[in-house]
Amino acid sequence: MNLNNPKIKVPATGWERFFNLLSVMIIIASIVYAIYQFDNLPDRIPTHFNAQGKADGWGNKSSLFILPAITTATFLMMYFLNKVPHIFNLPVTITEKNASRIYRLARTMMAVFNFEIVLILSYATYETVQAAHGYSTLGLWFILFSIFVPLVTMILFFIPMNRET
């Protein structure tokens, strides 16, 4: 966290608003899906999976709501953190001259990260229901996707941040 960066107001970009709206819609859909599926679930459902996608942790069916709760809390924390881009730890030196451009990129990047996290956790909610019904789910590909997609996003945003304009 760098508190010496210039503190300027940067309005949300169109992409930032788009990804935030999409995230909220997915969170709502995930919660509605969990509520809809609740009565159809067995009393004991998987709550954790190993790298092969096999359930290795179990809980009562109410634990299905833990993932949507974590998703919502994470989204809200990142949403409000995104309002103060001057505290982000970015790979470039922030000056008065480049602050507006860098902060816009950083805010959009954070909104995309937030969307990716919402998507990953919401998908995990869906797959938990599927696993509770006996379908195989969440293997190594899910772990790799969860690591590499945000990593690629970060790289794609850091490249234009490092360009001089």
mmCIF file of C-alpha atoms in Angstrom:
data_model
loop_
_atom_site.group_PDB
_atom_site.id
_atom_site.type_symbol
_atom_site.label_atom_id
_atom_site.label_comp_id
_atom_site.label_asym_id
_atom_site.label_seq_id
_atom_site.Cartn_x
_atom_site.Cartn_y
_atom_site.Cartn_z
ATOM 1 C CA MET A 1 0.000 0.000 0.000
ATOM 2 C CA ASN A 2 1.492 3.313 -1.103
ATOM 3 C CA LEU A 3 -0.049 6.283 0.663
ATOM 4 C CA ASN A 4 2.252 8.725 -1.150
ATOM 5 C CA ASN A 5 0.523 8.338 -4.510
ATOM 6 C CA PRO A 6 -1.482 11.335 -5.740
ATOM 7 C CA LYS A 7 -5.055 11.288 -4.449
ATOM 8 C CA ILE A 8 -7.348 12.235 -7.302
ATOM 9 C CA LYS A 9 -10.925 11.330 -8.054
ATOM 10 C CA VAL A 10 -11.275 9.063 -11.047
ATOM 11 C CA PRO A 11 -14.782 8.229 -12.228
ATOM 12 C CA ALA A 12 -15.681 4.641 -12.999
ATOM 13 C CA THR A 13 -15.118 3.580 -16.584
ATOM 14 C CA GLY A 14 -17.894 2.045 -18.635
ATOM 15 C CA TRP A 15 -16.148 -1.321 -18.423
ATOM 16 C CA GLU A 16 -15.881 -1.031 -14.655
ATOM 17 C CA ARG A 17 -19.617 -0.367 -14.365
ATOM 18 C CA PHE A 18 -20.346 -3.222 -16.799
ATOM 19 C CA PHE A 19 -18.294 -5.777 -14.840
ATOM 20 C CA ASN A 20 -19.764 -4.600 -11.525
ATOM 21 C CA LEU A 21 -23.300 -4.963 -12.854
ATOM 22 C CA LEU A 22 -22.527 -8.385 -14.292
ATOM 23 C CA SER A 23 -21.010 -9.425 -10.959
ATOM 24 C CA VAL A 24 -24.107 -8.361 -9.035
ATOM 25 C CA MET A 25 -26.343 -10.233 -11.470
ATOM 26 C CA ILE A 26 -24.267 -13.407 -11.074
ATOM 27 C CA ILE A 27 -24.292 -13.104 -7.273
ATOM 28 C CA ILE A 28 -28.080 -12.781 -7.294
ATOM 29 C CA ALA A 29 -28.395 -15.749 -9.663
ATOM 30 C CA SER A 30 -26.112 -17.826 -7.427
ATOM 31 C CA ILE A 31 -28.171 -17.035 -4.326
ATOM 32 C CA VAL A 32 -31.443 -17.756 -6.133
ATOM 33 C CA TYR A 33 -29.993 -21.032 -7.447
ATOM 34 C CA ALA A 34 -28.900 -22.073 -3.937
ATOM 35 C CA ILE A 35 -32.352 -21.275 -2.534
ATOM 36 C CA TYR A 36 -34.057 -23.101 -5.398
ATOM 37 C CA GLN A 37 -31.885 -26.218 -4.979
ATOM 38 C CA PHE A 38 -31.940 -26.316 -1.179
ATOM 39 C CA ASP A 39 -34.989 -28.588 -0.776
ATOM 40 C CA ASN A 40 -33.642 -31.035 -3.385
ATOM 41 C CA LEU A 41 -30.322 -31.548 -1.606
ATOM 42 C CA PRO A 42 -29.454 -34.456 0.660
ATOM 43 C CA ASP A 43 -28.902 -33.582 4.336
ATOM 44 C CA ARG A 44 -25.111 -33.976 3.899
ATOM 45 C CA ILE A 45 -23.357 -32.210 1.020
ATOM 46 C CA PRO A 46 -19.719 -31.834 -0.038
ATOM 47 C CA THR A 47 -18.046 -28.650 1.167
ATOM 48 C CA HIS A 48 -14.494 -29.195 -0.058
ATOM 49 C CA PHE A 49 -12.871 -30.946 -3.002
ATOM 50 C CA ASN A 50 -9.351 -32.212 -3.617
ATOM 51 C CA ALA A 51 -7.401 -31.541 -6.829
ATOM 52 C CA GLN A 52 -8.974 -34.568 -8.515
ATOM 53 C CA GLY A 53 -12.460 -33.199 -7.873
ATOM 54 C CA LYS A 54 -13.334 -35.727 -5.184
ATOM 55 C CA ALA A 55 -15.231 -34.457 -2.166
ATOM 56 C CA ASP A 56 -13.047 -34.575 0.953
ATOM 57 C CA GLY A 57 -15.088 -32.362 3.270
ATOM 58 C CA TRP A 58 -18.743 -32.588 4.186
ATOM 59 C CA GLY A 59 -21.351 -30.433 5.901
ATOM 60 C CA ASN A 60 -25.081 -30.090 6.291
ATOM 61 C CA LYS A 61 -27.026 -28.721 3.362
ATOM 62 C CA SER A 62 -27.221 -25.251 4.938
ATOM 63 C CA SER A 63 -23.479 -24.951 4.292
ATOM 64 C CA LEU A 64 -24.376 -24.430 0.620
ATOM 65 C CA PHE A 65 -25.003 -20.771 1.501
ATOM 66 C CA ILE A 66 -21.430 -20.238 2.708
ATOM 67 C CA LEU A 67 -20.080 -19.802 -0.842
ATOM 68 C CA PRO A 68 -22.671 -17.184 -1.892
ATOM 69 C CA ALA A 69 -22.013 -15.352 1.400
ATOM 70 C CA ILE A 70 -18.253 -15.364 0.786
ATOM 71 C CA THR A 71 -18.840 -14.292 -2.815
ATOM 72 C CA THR A 72 -21.003 -11.361 -1.722
ATOM 73 C CA ALA A 73 -18.584 -10.275 1.029
ATOM 74 C CA THR A 74 -15.588 -10.481 -1.309
ATOM 75 C CA PHE A 75 -17.381 -8.533 -4.018
ATOM 76 C CA LEU A 76 -18.363 -5.766 -1.592
ATOM 77 C CA MET A 77 -14.859 -5.483 -0.109
ATOM 78 C CA MET A 78 -13.245 -5.250 -3.532
ATOM 79 C CA TYR A 79 -15.956 -2.883 -4.815
ATOM 80 C CA PHE A 80 -15.294 -0.389 -2.019
ATOM 81 C CA LEU A 81 -11.514 -0.861 -2.160
ATOM 82 C CA ASN A 82 -11.729 0.083 -5.834
ATOM 83 C CA LYS A 83 -12.901 3.564 -4.808
ATOM 84 C CA VAL A 84 -9.413 4.387 -3.489
ATOM 85 C CA PRO A 85 -6.984 3.415 -6.276
ATOM 86 C CA HIS A 86 -4.204 5.583 -4.810
ATOM 87 C CA ILE A 87 -3.563 2.832 -2.219
ATOM 88 C CA PHE A 88 -3.083 0.074 -4.812
ATOM 89 C CA ASN A 89 0.351 -1.489 -5.062
ATOM 90 C CA LEU A 90 0.984 -1.110 -8.796
ATOM 91 C CA PRO A 91 4.115 -1.937 -10.827
ATOM 92 C CA VAL A 92 4.533 1.653 -12.034
ATOM 93 C CA THR A 93 5.451 4.951 -10.453
ATOM 94 C CA ILE A 94 2.368 7.119 -10.100
ATOM 95 C CA THR A 95 2.808 10.809 -10.828
ATOM 96 C CA GLU A 96 0.361 13.686 -11.122
ATOM 97 C CA LYS A 97 0.781 13.398 -14.903
ATOM 98 C CA ASN A 98 -0.082 9.688 -15.246
ATOM 99 C CA ALA A 99 -2.309 9.175 -12.184
ATOM 100 C CA SER A 100 -5.620 9.561 -13.996
ATOM 101 C CA ARG A 101 -4.702 7.085 -16.739
ATOM 102 C CA ILE A 102 -3.156 4.540 -14.370
ATOM 103 C CA TYR A 103 -6.018 4.752 -11.865
ATOM 104 C CA ARG A 104 -8.606 4.219 -14.610
ATOM 105 C CA LEU A 105 -6.737 1.122 -15.775
ATOM 106 C CA ALA A 106 -6.287 -0.100 -12.207
ATOM 107 C CA ARG A 107 -9.961 0.383 -11.331
ATOM 108 C CA THR A 108 -11.038 -1.477 -14.454
ATOM 109 C CA MET A 109 -8.551 -4.261 -13.708
ATOM 110 C CA MET A 110 -9.917 -4.600 -10.168
ATOM 111 C CA ALA A 111 -13.498 -4.739 -11.473
ATOM 112 C CA VAL A 112 -12.463 -7.530 -13.857
ATOM 113 C CA PHE A 113 -10.710 -9.368 -10.984
ATOM 114 C CA ASN A 114 -13.836 -8.954 -8.894
ATOM 115 C CA PHE A 115 -15.952 -10.359 -11.723
ATOM 116 C CA GLU A 116 -13.603 -13.324 -12.131
ATOM 117 C CA ILE A 117 -13.768 -14.099 -8.412
ATOM 118 C CA VAL A 118 -17.566 -13.856 -8.450
ATOM 119 C CA LEU A 119 -17.699 -16.143 -11.478
ATOM 120 C CA ILE A 120 -15.328 -18.716 -9.955
ATOM 121 C CA LEU A 121 -17.101 -18.815 -6.574
ATOM 122 C CA SER A 122 -20.554 -18.873 -8.152
ATOM 123 C CA TYR A 123 -19.504 -21.741 -10.375
ATOM 124 C CA ALA A 124 -18.216 -23.538 -7.279
ATOM 125 C CA THR A 125 -21.699 -23.123 -5.747
ATOM 126 C CA TYR A 126 -23.238 -24.699 -8.849
ATOM 127 C CA GLU A 127 -20.726 -27.549 -8.818
ATOM 128 C CA THR A 128 -21.314 -28.173 -5.116
ATOM 129 C CA VAL A 129 -24.985 -28.815 -5.893
ATOM 130 C CA GLN A 130 -23.992 -31.082 -8.772
ATOM 131 C CA ALA A 131 -21.616 -33.029 -6.521
ATOM 132 C CA ALA A 132 -24.334 -33.358 -3.882
ATOM 133 C CA HIS A 133 -26.446 -35.068 -6.545
ATOM 134 C CA GLY A 134 -23.621 -37.489 -7.331
ATOM 135 C CA TYR A 135 -22.042 -35.923 -10.403
ATOM 136 C CA SER A 136 -18.266 -35.643 -10.676
ATOM 137 C CA THR A 137 -17.011 -32.093 -10.446
ATOM 138 C CA LEU A 138 -14.255 -29.548 -9.805
ATOM 139 C CA GLY A 139 -11.019 -31.133 -10.921
ATOM 140 C CA LEU A 140 -7.534 -29.861 -11.559
ATOM 141 C CA TRP A 141 -8.752 -27.790 -14.532
ATOM 142 C CA PHE A 142 -10.834 -25.661 -12.133
ATOM 143 C CA ILE A 143 -7.792 -24.930 -9.959
ATOM 144 C CA LEU A 144 -5.710 -24.037 -13.008
ATOM 145 C CA PHE A 145 -8.484 -21.831 -14.400
ATOM 146 C CA SER A 146 -8.817 -20.084 -11.027
ATOM 147 C CA ILE A 147 -5.093 -19.300 -11.011
ATOM 148 C CA PHE A 148 -4.318 -18.543 -14.635
ATOM 149 C CA VAL A 149 -7.302 -16.421 -15.660
ATOM 150 C CA PRO A 150 -6.624 -13.715 -13.025
ATOM 151 C CA LEU A 151 -2.898 -13.964 -13.782
ATOM 152 C CA VAL A 152 -3.496 -13.342 -17.495
ATOM 153 C CA THR A 153 -5.852 -10.479 -16.616
ATOM 154 C CA MET A 154 -3.152 -8.878 -14.479
ATOM 155 C CA ILE A 155 -0.571 -9.174 -17.253
ATOM 156 C CA LEU A 156 -2.964 -7.724 -19.836
ATOM 157 C CA PHE A 157 -3.559 -4.661 -17.649
ATOM 158 C CA PHE A 158 0.058 -4.204 -16.502
ATOM 159 C CA ILE A 159 1.295 -3.936 -20.099
ATOM 160 C CA PRO A 160 -0.604 -0.698 -20.878
ATOM 161 C CA MET A 161 0.160 0.643 -17.382
ATOM 162 C CA ASN A 162 3.861 0.470 -18.181
ATOM 163 C CA ARG A 163 3.549 2.373 -21.458
ATOM 164 C CA GLU A 164 4.673 5.963 -21.377
ATOM 165 C CA THR A 165 2.146 8.476 -22.688
#
